[in-house]
Amino acid sequence: MIDWHVHITDPKFIGKPWWPVPVPMTMEDALAAHNLAGLDRTIISNAVHYIRHMKSVTEVVAAIESSNRHLAKCRDRHPDKFIAMATCVPGGGDEFLRELERAVKEDDARAVIINSSHHGHYPDEDAARPFFKLATDLDIPVFIHPGDATTPAMADYRLASSIGRPADNCLSIARLIVRGIFEQFPTLKIVGSHLGGGICEVIGRMDYAYDFLDFSAFLGSYEPMLIKHSPSHYLKMMYFDSACYAAPAAECCLKTIGEDHFLFGTDSPPMVPLKMKGLKMMDHIGMTPAQRAKVMGGNAAKLLKLN
């Protein structure tokens, strides 16, 4: 069993001023959750939410390099349990790309996690194309995780986390589709977290916006045209993890993209109590034994070249 979606943060950024209280995303938290669920492998990553508070490129690059090196050390201490991802800002420029290449070639990072947006910039922008070329050349999966795009209405009741982050994830993935990421990089492997933020539920709306171009002109422009197929064609080229905690939603995603592109993930830590909730949910989404073998570890092992 492989959990695709587990976070460990850099100890330098575990409390104030980066978080209101210390976040439960330590190596020890990840080990406890790993043992609780009886996992074979845990894929560790860091979404570096704290970089939104940083002002300079130099500061952000240093924080990301520090995180990448910390996760590599965690993996080295527990090589039978952990597989490490690197972190990158896709449109950040050459310094970020050099650090990603270093992390993959020197630290054996097997994938890269990016935020769905950073300071209002999305990964479909032209500035991020060199990042996707590098990811393709390195042959590593790109894991898209929610950033921190919020509005004042999301300031209450932790809605920024429960609603704002998935919504931004959905928008980011949708923009990558319509901006032709798979036309330019057809072998690129993209993994969307949290079922892609609900994109499987709205993909029909994306399809009609493309399929009925003339009839839906009143909805606005669809230029420049950068895709050759309906958006659902490209959606099925993506992978998604199961971190959602609602069986009907997970089953919808499984049926939309198929068992070869669905990955077990819990997003735990940070919230260790979600580990068993996310695991037990997988018993209630209608998988056959053959499907379960792929979803619960086989697909992740293939993506990360663990075999």
Short mmCIF file of C-alpha atoms in Angstrom, two decimals:
data_model
loop_
_atom_site.label_atom_id
_atom_site.label_comp_id
_atom_site.label_asym_id
_atom_site.label_seq_id
_atom_site.Cartn_x
_atom_site.Cartn_y
_atom_site.Cartn_z
CA MET A 1 0.00 0.00 0.00
CA ILE A 2 1.36 3.42 -1.01
CA ASP A 3 0.00 6.74 0.24
CA TRP A 4 0.70 9.35 -2.44
CA HIS A 5 -0.22 12.41 -0.37
CA VAL A 6 1.62 13.01 2.92
CA HIS A 7 3.30 16.22 4.08
CA ILE A 8 6.43 16.88 6.10
CA THR A 9 7.40 20.50 6.55
CA ASP A 10 10.85 21.99 7.02
CA PRO A 11 11.47 22.43 10.79
CA LYS A 12 12.60 26.01 10.09
CA PHE A 13 9.03 26.89 9.12
CA ILE A 14 6.94 24.79 11.49
CA GLY A 15 5.52 27.54 13.72
CA LYS A 16 5.22 31.32 14.00
CA PRO A 17 5.40 33.58 12.07
CA TRP A 18 4.60 31.11 9.29
CA TRP A 19 1.70 29.33 11.05
CA PRO A 20 -0.52 30.49 13.94
CA VAL A 21 0.44 27.32 15.85
CA PRO A 22 3.06 24.64 15.14
CA VAL A 23 1.83 22.41 12.30
CA PRO A 24 1.76 18.62 12.90
CA MET A 25 3.85 17.84 9.82
CA THR A 26 7.05 16.42 11.28
CA MET A 27 8.89 13.28 10.25
CA GLU A 28 7.64 11.70 13.46
CA ASP A 29 4.03 12.55 12.57
CA ALA A 30 4.46 10.94 9.16
CA LEU A 31 6.01 7.81 10.68
CA ALA A 32 3.17 7.50 13.19
CA ALA A 33 0.57 7.76 10.43
CA HIS A 34 2.52 5.32 8.24
CA ASN A 35 2.56 2.71 10.98
CA LEU A 36 -1.06 3.37 11.97
CA ALA A 37 -2.27 2.49 8.47
CA GLY A 38 0.22 -0.33 7.90
CA LEU A 39 1.58 1.25 4.73
CA ASP A 40 4.38 -0.11 2.57
CA ARG A 41 5.49 3.29 1.33
CA THR A 42 4.66 6.91 2.13
CA ILE A 43 5.33 9.59 -0.49
CA ILE A 44 6.44 12.70 1.39
CA SER A 45 6.10 16.23 0.03
CA ASN A 46 5.95 19.82 1.22
CA ALA A 47 3.45 22.29 -0.25
CA VAL A 48 5.50 25.19 1.28
CA HIS A 49 2.43 27.33 1.98
CA TYR A 50 4.68 29.69 3.91
CA ILE A 51 6.46 30.98 0.81
CA ARG A 52 3.49 33.23 0.08
CA HIS A 53 4.77 35.45 2.90
CA MET A 54 8.21 35.83 1.32
CA LYS A 55 9.13 38.83 -0.80
CA SER A 56 12.28 37.96 -2.75
CA VAL A 57 13.11 35.19 -5.21
CA THR A 58 16.32 34.51 -3.30
CA GLU A 59 14.38 33.90 -0.10
CA VAL A 60 11.91 31.53 -1.80
CA VAL A 61 14.60 29.55 -3.62
CA ALA A 62 16.52 29.12 -0.35
CA ALA A 63 13.38 27.95 1.45
CA ILE A 64 12.59 25.42 -1.26
CA GLU A 65 16.14 24.08 -1.34
CA SER A 66 16.08 23.73 2.44
CA SER A 67 12.79 21.81 2.23
CA ASN A 68 14.04 19.55 -0.56
CA ARG A 69 17.17 18.68 1.41
CA HIS A 70 15.17 18.06 4.59
CA LEU A 71 12.81 15.62 2.87
CA ALA A 72 15.77 13.81 1.34
CA LYS A 73 17.26 13.43 4.83
CA CYS A 74 13.92 12.08 6.14
CA ARG A 75 13.90 9.56 3.29
CA ASP A 76 17.51 8.59 3.96
CA ARG A 77 16.70 7.93 7.62
CA HIS A 78 13.77 5.69 6.65
CA PRO A 79 14.46 4.39 3.12
CA ASP A 80 12.16 1.41 3.63
CA LYS A 81 9.21 3.73 4.27
CA PHE A 82 9.61 7.13 2.59
CA ILE A 83 9.87 8.29 -1.03
CA ALA A 84 10.63 12.01 -1.41
CA MET A 85 9.20 14.62 -3.75
CA ALA A 86 10.91 17.90 -4.53
CA THR A 87 9.11 21.26 -4.51
CA CYS A 88 9.28 23.95 -7.20
CA VAL A 89 7.66 27.21 -8.29
CA PRO A 90 6.98 26.48 -11.99
CA GLY A 91 7.07 30.04 -13.31
CA GLY A 92 9.78 31.25 -10.95
CA GLY A 93 12.71 31.18 -13.34
CA ASP A 94 16.04 29.44 -13.82
CA GLU A 95 17.04 29.37 -10.15
CA PHE A 96 14.04 27.20 -9.31
CA LEU A 97 14.69 24.91 -12.26
CA ARG A 98 18.31 24.42 -11.24
CA GLU A 99 17.22 23.48 -7.73
CA LEU A 100 14.64 21.01 -9.07
CA GLU A 101 17.22 19.37 -11.31
CA ARG A 102 19.64 19.15 -8.38
CA ALA A 103 17.00 17.58 -6.13
CA VAL A 104 16.14 14.94 -8.74
CA LYS A 105 19.70 14.09 -9.79
CA GLU A 106 21.47 14.42 -6.43
CA ASP A 107 18.73 13.68 -3.88
CA ASP A 108 16.76 11.15 -5.97
CA ALA A 109 13.46 13.05 -5.67
CA ARG A 110 11.00 10.96 -7.65
CA ALA A 111 8.36 13.64 -8.35
CA VAL A 112 7.79 17.37 -7.94
CA ILE A 113 4.99 19.14 -6.10
CA ILE A 114 3.82 22.59 -7.22
CA ASN A 115 1.11 24.87 -5.92
CA SER A 116 -1.99 25.46 -8.00
CA SER A 117 -1.11 29.16 -7.92
CA HIS A 118 1.49 31.41 -6.35
CA HIS A 119 0.96 35.13 -5.82
CA GLY A 120 -1.77 35.10 -8.47
CA HIS A 121 0.27 33.28 -11.11
CA TYR A 122 -0.91 29.94 -12.49
CA PRO A 123 1.20 27.15 -14.00
CA ASP A 124 -0.37 27.45 -17.45
CA GLU A 125 1.45 30.76 -17.98
CA ASP A 126 4.16 30.87 -20.64
CA ALA A 127 6.79 31.51 -17.96
CA ALA A 128 6.15 27.99 -16.62
CA ARG A 129 6.72 26.15 -19.92
CA PRO A 130 10.45 25.61 -19.22
CA PHE A 131 9.43 23.92 -15.96
CA PHE A 132 7.19 21.44 -17.76
CA LYS A 133 9.88 20.77 -20.33
CA LEU A 134 12.32 19.98 -17.52
CA ALA A 135 9.78 17.73 -15.77
CA THR A 136 9.22 15.91 -19.06
CA ASP A 137 12.95 15.59 -19.70
CA LEU A 138 13.53 14.29 -16.17
CA ASP A 139 10.50 11.99 -16.60
CA ILE A 140 9.01 12.81 -13.20
CA PRO A 141 5.34 13.30 -12.27
CA VAL A 142 4.11 16.81 -11.45
CA PHE A 143 1.85 16.84 -8.39
CA ILE A 144 -0.48 19.86 -8.35
CA HIS A 145 -1.46 20.81 -4.82
CA PRO A 146 -3.68 23.70 -3.69
CA GLY A 147 -2.01 27.00 -3.06
CA ASP A 148 -3.55 29.75 -0.99
CA ALA A 149 -5.82 31.74 -3.30
CA THR A 150 -8.54 33.04 -1.01
CA THR A 151 -11.16 35.76 -0.79
CA PRO A 152 -12.47 37.61 2.28
CA ALA A 153 -15.55 35.37 2.27
CA MET A 154 -13.28 32.39 2.96
CA ALA A 155 -11.71 33.88 6.07
CA ASP A 156 -14.26 32.24 8.38
CA TYR A 157 -14.80 28.65 9.48
CA ARG A 158 -11.57 27.42 7.83
CA LEU A 159 -13.27 27.72 4.42
CA ALA A 160 -9.97 28.81 2.87
CA SER A 161 -8.73 25.26 3.42
CA SER A 162 -11.89 23.24 2.86
CA ILE A 163 -13.28 25.22 -0.11
CA GLY A 164 -10.76 27.79 -1.35
CA ARG A 165 -7.83 25.45 -1.87
CA PRO A 166 -9.72 22.76 -3.80
CA ALA A 167 -11.43 25.44 -5.93
CA ASP A 168 -8.05 26.92 -6.85
CA ASN A 169 -6.77 23.43 -7.65
CA CYS A 170 -9.71 22.86 -10.02
CA LEU A 171 -9.10 26.19 -11.75
CA SER A 172 -5.39 25.49 -12.14
CA ILE A 173 -5.98 22.08 -13.71
CA ALA A 174 -8.70 23.45 -15.97
CA ARG A 175 -6.39 26.20 -17.22
CA LEU A 176 -3.63 23.69 -17.97
CA ILE A 177 -6.09 21.68 -20.05
CA VAL A 178 -7.49 24.51 -22.16
CA ARG A 179 -4.08 26.15 -22.50
CA GLY A 180 -2.84 23.04 -24.26
CA ILE A 181 -0.32 21.59 -21.85
CA PHE A 182 -0.75 18.08 -23.27
CA GLU A 183 -0.54 19.30 -26.85
CA GLN A 184 2.90 20.71 -26.09
CA PHE A 185 4.02 17.95 -23.70
CA PRO A 186 2.06 14.80 -24.59
CA THR A 187 4.16 12.53 -22.31
CA LEU A 188 3.84 14.79 -19.26
CA LYS A 189 2.49 13.06 -16.15
CA ILE A 190 0.28 15.34 -14.04
CA VAL A 191 -1.25 14.26 -10.74
CA GLY A 192 -4.01 16.40 -9.27
CA SER A 193 -4.53 16.31 -5.51
CA HIS A 194 -7.93 16.06 -3.81
CA LEU A 195 -9.70 14.54 -6.85
CA GLY A 196 -8.52 17.55 -8.82
CA GLY A 197 -10.56 19.89 -6.65
CA GLY A 198 -13.87 18.65 -8.08
CA ILE A 199 -12.97 18.93 -11.76
CA CYS A 200 -14.56 15.56 -12.53
CA GLU A 201 -17.92 17.00 -11.51
CA VAL A 202 -17.61 20.05 -13.79
CA ILE A 203 -15.82 18.50 -16.77
CA GLY A 204 -19.11 18.28 -18.68
CA ARG A 205 -19.42 22.04 -18.45
CA MET A 206 -15.89 22.44 -19.77
CA ASP A 207 -16.77 20.13 -22.65
CA TYR A 208 -19.84 22.06 -23.77
CA ALA A 209 -17.91 25.34 -23.64
CA TYR A 210 -15.57 23.76 -26.23
CA ASP A 211 -17.97 21.53 -28.17
CA PHE A 212 -20.54 24.28 -28.82
CA LEU A 213 -18.18 27.14 -29.61
CA ASP A 214 -20.56 29.12 -31.79
CA PHE A 215 -23.69 28.54 -29.74
CA SER A 216 -21.96 29.50 -26.50
CA ALA A 217 -20.32 32.66 -27.85
CA PHE A 218 -22.34 34.70 -25.36
CA LEU A 219 -20.23 33.12 -22.57
CA GLY A 220 -17.08 34.84 -23.80
CA SER A 221 -14.00 34.17 -25.89
CA TYR A 222 -12.29 30.79 -26.36
CA GLU A 223 -9.13 32.25 -27.87
CA PRO A 224 -6.43 31.42 -28.54
CA MET A 225 -7.54 27.89 -29.42
CA LEU A 226 -4.79 25.64 -28.08
CA ILE A 227 -6.49 22.23 -27.89
CA LYS A 228 -7.67 19.75 -30.53
CA HIS A 229 -10.11 17.70 -28.45
CA SER A 230 -12.76 18.19 -25.79
CA PRO A 231 -11.33 18.92 -22.33
CA SER A 232 -12.44 15.51 -21.05
CA HIS A 233 -9.99 13.91 -23.50
CA TYR A 234 -7.10 15.59 -21.70
CA LEU A 235 -8.59 15.06 -18.25
CA LYS A 236 -8.26 11.32 -18.77
CA MET A 237 -4.55 11.78 -19.43
CA MET A 238 -4.16 13.03 -15.86
CA TYR A 239 -3.93 11.21 -12.55
CA PHE A 240 -5.77 12.13 -9.36
CA ASP A 241 -5.40 11.17 -5.74
CA SER A 242 -8.26 10.10 -3.50
CA ALA A 243 -7.84 12.60 -0.64
CA CYS A 244 -11.42 13.77 -0.15
CA TYR A 245 -13.01 11.65 2.65
CA ALA A 246 -16.35 11.29 0.82
CA ALA A 247 -16.85 7.94 -0.94
CA PRO A 248 -19.36 9.13 -3.61
CA ALA A 249 -16.96 11.88 -4.70
CA ALA A 250 -14.03 9.46 -4.88
CA GLU A 251 -16.13 6.97 -6.84
CA CYS A 252 -17.05 9.70 -9.33
CA CYS A 253 -13.37 10.43 -9.92
CA LEU A 254 -12.52 6.74 -10.25
CA LYS A 255 -15.24 6.25 -12.85
CA THR A 256 -14.27 9.41 -14.73
CA ILE A 257 -10.55 8.74 -15.18
CA GLY A 258 -10.38 4.96 -14.67
CA GLU A 259 -8.46 2.77 -12.26
CA ASP A 260 -5.16 3.16 -14.12
CA HIS A 261 -5.03 6.87 -13.24
CA PHE A 262 -6.40 6.91 -9.67
CA LEU A 263 -4.06 6.97 -6.65
CA PHE A 264 -4.67 6.34 -2.97
CA GLY A 265 -3.80 9.44 -0.94
CA THR A 266 -4.85 10.76 2.45
CA ASP A 267 -3.27 14.21 2.94
CA SER A 268 -2.35 12.93 6.41
CA PRO A 269 -0.23 14.38 8.01
CA PRO A 270 -0.92 17.16 8.67
CA MET A 271 -4.13 15.76 10.20
CA VAL A 272 -3.17 12.30 11.42
CA PRO A 273 -6.80 11.40 12.37
CA LEU A 274 -7.66 11.60 8.65
CA LYS A 275 -5.33 8.69 7.84
CA MET A 276 -7.75 5.91 8.74
CA LYS A 277 -10.75 7.86 7.46
CA GLY A 278 -9.09 8.17 4.06
CA LEU A 279 -8.05 4.52 4.09
CA LYS A 280 -11.42 3.09 5.16
CA MET A 281 -13.19 5.19 2.51
CA MET A 282 -11.45 3.12 -0.16
CA ASP A 283 -13.54 0.11 0.86
CA HIS A 284 -16.71 1.93 -0.22
CA ILE A 285 -16.03 3.15 -3.77
CA GLY A 286 -16.88 -0.04 -5.65
CA MET A 287 -13.43 -1.28 -6.59
CA THR A 288 -12.76 -4.84 -7.76
CA PRO A 289 -9.67 -6.59 -6.33
CA ALA A 290 -7.80 -5.90 -9.58
CA GLN A 291 -8.74 -2.22 -9.47
CA ARG A 292 -7.77 -2.00 -5.82
CA ALA A 293 -4.30 -3.39 -6.50
CA LYS A 294 -3.66 -0.58 -8.98
CA VAL A 295 -5.21 2.24 -6.98
CA MET A 296 -3.77 1.33 -3.58
CA GLY A 297 -0.19 1.20 -4.76
CA GLY A 298 0.41 -0.22 -8.22
CA ASN A 299 -0.17 3.04 -10.07
CA ALA A 300 2.04 5.06 -7.71
CA ALA A 301 4.83 2.48 -7.93
CA LYS A 302 4.70 2.70 -11.72
CA LEU A 303 4.71 6.52 -11.77
CA LEU A 304 7.65 6.68 -9.35
CA LYS A 305 9.57 3.79 -10.94
CA LEU A 306 9.66 1.79 -7.72
CA ASN A 307 9.54 -1.57 -9.46
#
